[in-house]
CSV table of C-alpha atoms in Angstrom, one decimal:
chain,number,residue,atom,x,y,z
A,1,MET,CA,-19.7,-10.5,20.5
A,2,LEU,CA,-19.7,-8.4,17.2
A,3,LEU,CA,-15.6,-7.3,16.2
A,4,ILE,CA,-16.0,-4.4,14.3
A,5,GLY,CA,-12.7,-3.2,12.6
A,6,LEU,CA,-11.8,0.5,12.3
A,7,THR,CA,-9.7,1.7,9.9
A,8,GLY,CA,-8.5,4.5,7.5
A,9,SER,CA,-5.6,6.2,6.2
A,10,ILE,CA,-3.7,9.1,7.7
A,11,GLY,CA,-5.6,12.0,8.0
A,12,MET,CA,-8.9,10.6,7.6
A,13,GLY,CA,-10.6,11.3,10.3
A,14,LYS,CA,-10.5,8.1,12.0
A,15,SER,CA,-9.8,8.7,15.8
A,16,GLU,CA,-13.2,11.1,16.0
A,17,THR,CA,-15.1,8.5,14.3
A,18,ALA,CA,-13.7,6.1,17.0
A,19,LYS,CA,-14.9,8.8,19.8
A,20,MET,CA,-18.4,8.6,18.2
A,21,PHE,CA,-18.5,5.2,18.6
A,22,ALA,CA,-17.8,5.1,22.1
A,23,ARG,CA,-20.4,7.9,22.5
A,24,LEU,CA,-22.6,5.6,21.2
A,25,GLY,CA,-21.7,2.9,24.2
A,26,VAL,CA,-19.6,1.0,21.9
A,27,PRO,CA,-16.0,-0.4,23.8
A,28,VAL,CA,-13.1,1.2,21.6
A,29,TYR,CA,-9.9,-0.8,22.0
A,30,ASP,CA,-6.8,1.8,20.1
A,31,ALA,CA,-3.8,-0.3,19.1
A,32,ASP,CA,-1.4,2.7,18.8
A,33,ALA,CA,-2.6,3.2,22.4
A,34,ALA,CA,-1.8,-0.3,23.3
A,35,VAL,CA,1.6,0.2,22.0
A,36,HIS,CA,2.1,3.4,23.9
A,37,ALA,CA,0.9,1.3,27.1
A,38,LEU,CA,3.8,-1.2,26.2
A,39,TYR,CA,6.4,1.2,25.7
A,40,ALA,CA,5.9,3.3,28.5
A,41,ARG,CA,7.7,3.0,32.0
A,42,GLY,CA,6.6,-0.3,33.1
A,43,GLY,CA,5.2,-1.4,30.0
A,44,ALA,CA,5.5,-5.1,29.2
A,45,ALA,CA,7.8,-4.4,26.0
A,46,VAL,CA,10.1,-2.3,27.8
A,47,ALA,CA,12.3,-5.2,29.7
A,48,PRO,CA,12.6,-7.1,26.4
A,49,ILE,CA,13.2,-4.5,23.8
A,50,ALA,CA,16.1,-3.1,25.8
A,51,GLU,CA,17.7,-6.5,25.8
A,52,ALA,CA,17.3,-6.5,21.9
A,53,PHE,CA,17.9,-2.9,21.4
A,54,PRO,CA,19.6,-1.2,24.3
A,55,ALA,CA,20.1,2.1,23.1
A,56,ALA,CA,16.2,2.4,22.6
A,57,VAL,CA,15.4,2.5,26.4
A,58,ILE,CA,15.7,6.0,28.5
A,59,ASP,CA,14.9,6.4,31.7
A,60,GLY,CA,12.8,3.0,31.9
A,61,ALA,CA,10.8,3.5,28.8
A,62,VAL,CA,11.4,3.0,25.6
A,63,ASP,CA,12.0,6.3,23.2
A,64,ARG,CA,10.2,5.4,20.1
A,65,GLN,CA,12.8,7.8,17.9
A,66,GLU,CA,15.6,5.9,19.2
A,67,LEU,CA,14.1,2.8,18.6
A,68,SER,CA,13.2,3.7,15.0
A,69,ARG,CA,17.0,4.7,14.2
A,70,ALA,CA,17.7,1.3,15.6
A,71,VAL,CA,15.5,-0.7,13.1
A,72,LEU,CA,15.0,1.9,9.9
A,73,GLY,CA,16.0,0.0,6.8
A,74,LEU,CA,17.0,-2.9,8.3
A,75,PRO,CA,14.4,-5.7,7.9
A,76,GLU,CA,16.1,-8.5,10.1
A,77,GLN,CA,16.3,-5.6,13.1
A,78,MET,CA,12.7,-4.7,12.2
A,79,LYS,CA,11.6,-8.6,12.3
A,80,LYS,CA,13.1,-9.1,15.7
A,81,LEU,CA,11.2,-6.3,17.1
A,82,GLU,CA,8.1,-7.2,15.8
A,83,ALA,CA,8.8,-10.7,17.2
A,84,ILE,CA,8.7,-8.8,20.5
A,85,VAL,CA,5.4,-6.2,20.1
A,86,HIS,CA,3.0,-8.1,18.3
A,87,PRO,CA,2.4,-11.5,20.5
A,88,LEU,CA,2.5,-8.5,23.5
A,89,VAL,CA,-0.1,-6.1,21.4
A,90,GLY,CA,-2.2,-9.6,20.6
A,91,ARG,CA,-2.2,-10.3,24.2
A,92,ALA,CA,-3.7,-7.2,25.2
A,93,GLN,CA,-6.5,-7.3,22.1
A,94,ILE,CA,-7.4,-10.2,23.8
A,95,ASP,CA,-7.5,-9.2,27.2
A,96,PHE,CA,-9.6,-6.2,26.1
A,97,LEU,CA,-12.1,-8.4,24.1
A,98,LYS,CA,-12.3,-10.8,27.2
A,99,ALA,CA,-13.6,-8.3,29.7
A,100,ALA,CA,-16.1,-6.5,27.0
A,101,LYS,CA,-17.4,-9.9,26.4
A,102,ALA,CA,-17.7,-10.4,30.2
A,103,ALA,CA,-19.0,-7.1,30.8
A,104,GLY,CA,-22.0,-8.5,28.5
A,105,HIS,CA,-21.4,-5.7,25.8
A,106,GLU,CA,-23.1,-6.8,22.0
A,107,ALA,CA,-19.9,-4.9,20.3
A,108,VAL,CA,-16.6,-3.6,20.3
A,109,LEU,CA,-14.7,-1.6,18.0
A,110,LEU,CA,-11.3,-2.3,17.2
A,111,ASP,CA,-9.3,0.7,16.2
A,112,ILE,CA,-6.6,-0.8,14.0
A,113,PRO,CA,-4.5,1.7,11.5
A,114,LEU,CA,-3.0,-0.7,9.5
A,115,LEU,CA,-5.9,-3.3,9.3
A,116,TYR,CA,-5.7,-3.7,5.5
A,117,GLU,CA,-2.3,-3.5,5.0
A,118,THR,CA,-1.6,-6.3,8.1
A,119,GLY,CA,-4.6,-8.9,7.2
A,120,GLY,CA,-6.9,-7.5,9.9
A,121,GLU,CA,-10.0,-8.1,8.2
A,122,THR,CA,-9.5,-11.4,9.1
A,123,ARG,CA,-9.5,-11.2,12.9
A,124,VAL,CA,-12.6,-8.9,12.8
A,125,ASP,CA,-16.2,-9.7,12.1
A,126,VAL,CA,-16.9,-6.3,9.8
A,127,VAL,CA,-14.8,-3.6,8.7
A,128,VAL,CA,-15.9,0.1,8.8
A,129,VAL,CA,-13.3,2.5,6.7
A,130,VAL,CA,-13.1,5.8,7.5
A,131,SER,CA,-12.7,7.9,4.3
A,132,ALA,CA,-12.3,11.5,3.0
A,133,PRO,CA,-11.4,13.1,-0.9
A,134,TYR,CA,-7.5,13.0,-1.1
A,135,HIS,CA,-7.1,16.9,-0.9
A,136,ILE,CA,-8.8,17.2,2.5
A,137,GLN,CA,-6.4,14.0,3.5
A,138,GLN,CA,-3.6,16.1,2.1
A,139,SER,CA,-4.8,19.0,4.0
A,140,ARG,CA,-5.3,17.9,7.1
A,141,VAL,CA,-2.3,15.9,7.4
A,142,LEU,CA,0.4,19.0,6.1
A,143,ALA,CA,-1.6,21.0,8.9
A,144,ARG,CA,0.5,18.6,11.6
A,145,PRO,CA,3.4,19.8,13.7
A,146,GLY,CA,6.4,18.5,11.9
A,147,MET,CA,4.5,17.0,8.6
A,148,ASP,CA,6.1,18.4,5.0
A,149,MET,CA,5.0,16.4,1.8
A,150,ALA,CA,7.8,14.3,1.5
A,151,LYS,CA,6.7,12.9,4.7
A,152,PHE,CA,2.9,12.7,3.9
A,153,ALA,CA,4.0,11.2,0.6
A,154,ALA,CA,6.1,8.4,1.8
A,155,ILE,CA,3.2,7.5,4.6
A,156,HIS,CA,0.9,7.7,1.9
A,157,ALA,CA,3.0,5.5,-0.3
A,158,LYS,CA,2.9,2.7,2.1
A,159,GLN,CA,-0.6,2.3,3.0
A,160,VAL,CA,-3.8,0.3,1.0
A,161,HIS,CA,-4.9,3.4,-1.4
A,162,ASP,CA,-8.6,4.8,-0.2
A,163,ASP,CA,-10.3,3.5,-3.2
A,164,GLU,CA,-9.1,-0.1,-2.4
A,165,LYS,CA,-10.4,0.3,1.1
A,166,ARG,CA,-13.1,1.8,0.3
A,167,ARG,CA,-13.9,-1.7,-2.4
A,168,ARG,CA,-13.2,-3.3,0.6
A,169,ALA,CA,-15.0,-2.6,3.4
A,170,ASP,CA,-18.4,-3.2,4.6
A,171,PHE,CA,-19.2,0.0,5.9
A,172,ILE,CA,-17.8,4.0,5.1
A,173,VAL,CA,-18.0,6.5,7.0
A,174,GLU,CA,-17.2,9.9,5.3
A,175,THR,CA,-15.4,12.9,7.2
A,176,ASP,CA,-15.9,15.9,4.7
A,177,LYS,CA,-19.1,16.9,5.4
A,178,GLY,CA,-18.6,17.7,9.2
A,179,LEU,CA,-18.6,15.7,12.4
A,180,ASP,CA,-22.4,15.8,12.5
A,181,HIS,CA,-22.7,14.0,9.6
A,182,ALA,CA,-20.1,11.6,10.6
A,183,PHE,CA,-22.0,10.9,13.7
A,184,GLU,CA,-25.7,9.8,11.9
A,185,GLN,CA,-23.5,7.4,9.2
A,186,VAL,CA,-22.1,6.3,12.6
A,187,LYS,CA,-25.4,5.8,14.0
A,188,SER,CA,-26.8,4.0,10.9
A,189,VAL,CA,-23.7,1.4,10.9
A,190,LEU,CA,-24.4,0.3,14.4
A,191,ALA,CA,-28.3,0.2,13.6
A,192,ALA,CA,-27.7,-2.2,10.6
A,193,LEU,CA,-25.7,-4.1,12.9
A,194,LYS,CA,-27.9,-4.6,15.8
A,195,GLY,CA,-28.6,-8.1,17.0
A,196,ARG,CA,-25.9,-9.5,14.2
A,197,GLU,CA,-23.6,-12.1,15.7
A,198,GLY,CA,-19.9,-12.4,15.7
A,199,LYS,CA,-17.9,-15.4,14.8
A,200,VAL,CA,-14.4,-14.3,14.8
A,201,LEU,CA,-14.2,-13.6,18.6
A,202,LYS,CA,-15.2,-17.4,19.1
A,203,GLU,CA,-12.5,-18.8,16.7
A,204,ARG,CA,-9.7,-16.1,18.3
A,205,LEU,CA,-11.0,-17.6,21.8
A,206,GLY,CA,-11.3,-21.1,20.9
A,207,ASP,CA,-14.6,-21.2,22.5
């Protein structure tokens, strides 16, 4: 089974692009959604986070704002949080991959916002980068509730530059020419990958 990594900086249209892969029958693993599930009431991260950061758990669920306050600017606390969350996210992803493989899928899409920032390209077979010109990215992000230029600049500074992502990508989906154009590009990516065998999953599962 082929592992396709989908990434792109904030405001590039990655979520919409992931939906296009799903429309074409490719199972999608959403890293952000996986974390939300872990933080929700009954999620696997709630108990260990409550022990490490008691103020961050309210009414049986992790309050992301309180958790952010508990680790912001504190590298040791951030490491403690990562030591809790990363293994749980990894386990959830492996469970997803095993289920997709058992169902006979030829490929899956791993939607990972910080793929390059976290060395995630080594855990997928190919990388698809979603991209748009900076002025379009900026206008999309600033249209979001609660967003301003300072916040956007801070987020943008922490992410690998779009030019670098494009350089390192196996495929690029450009989202500044409309949804139909982007969908045609997604179809072209899947056509190019048809029949290609994945190697990374065997290594990750120890097959």
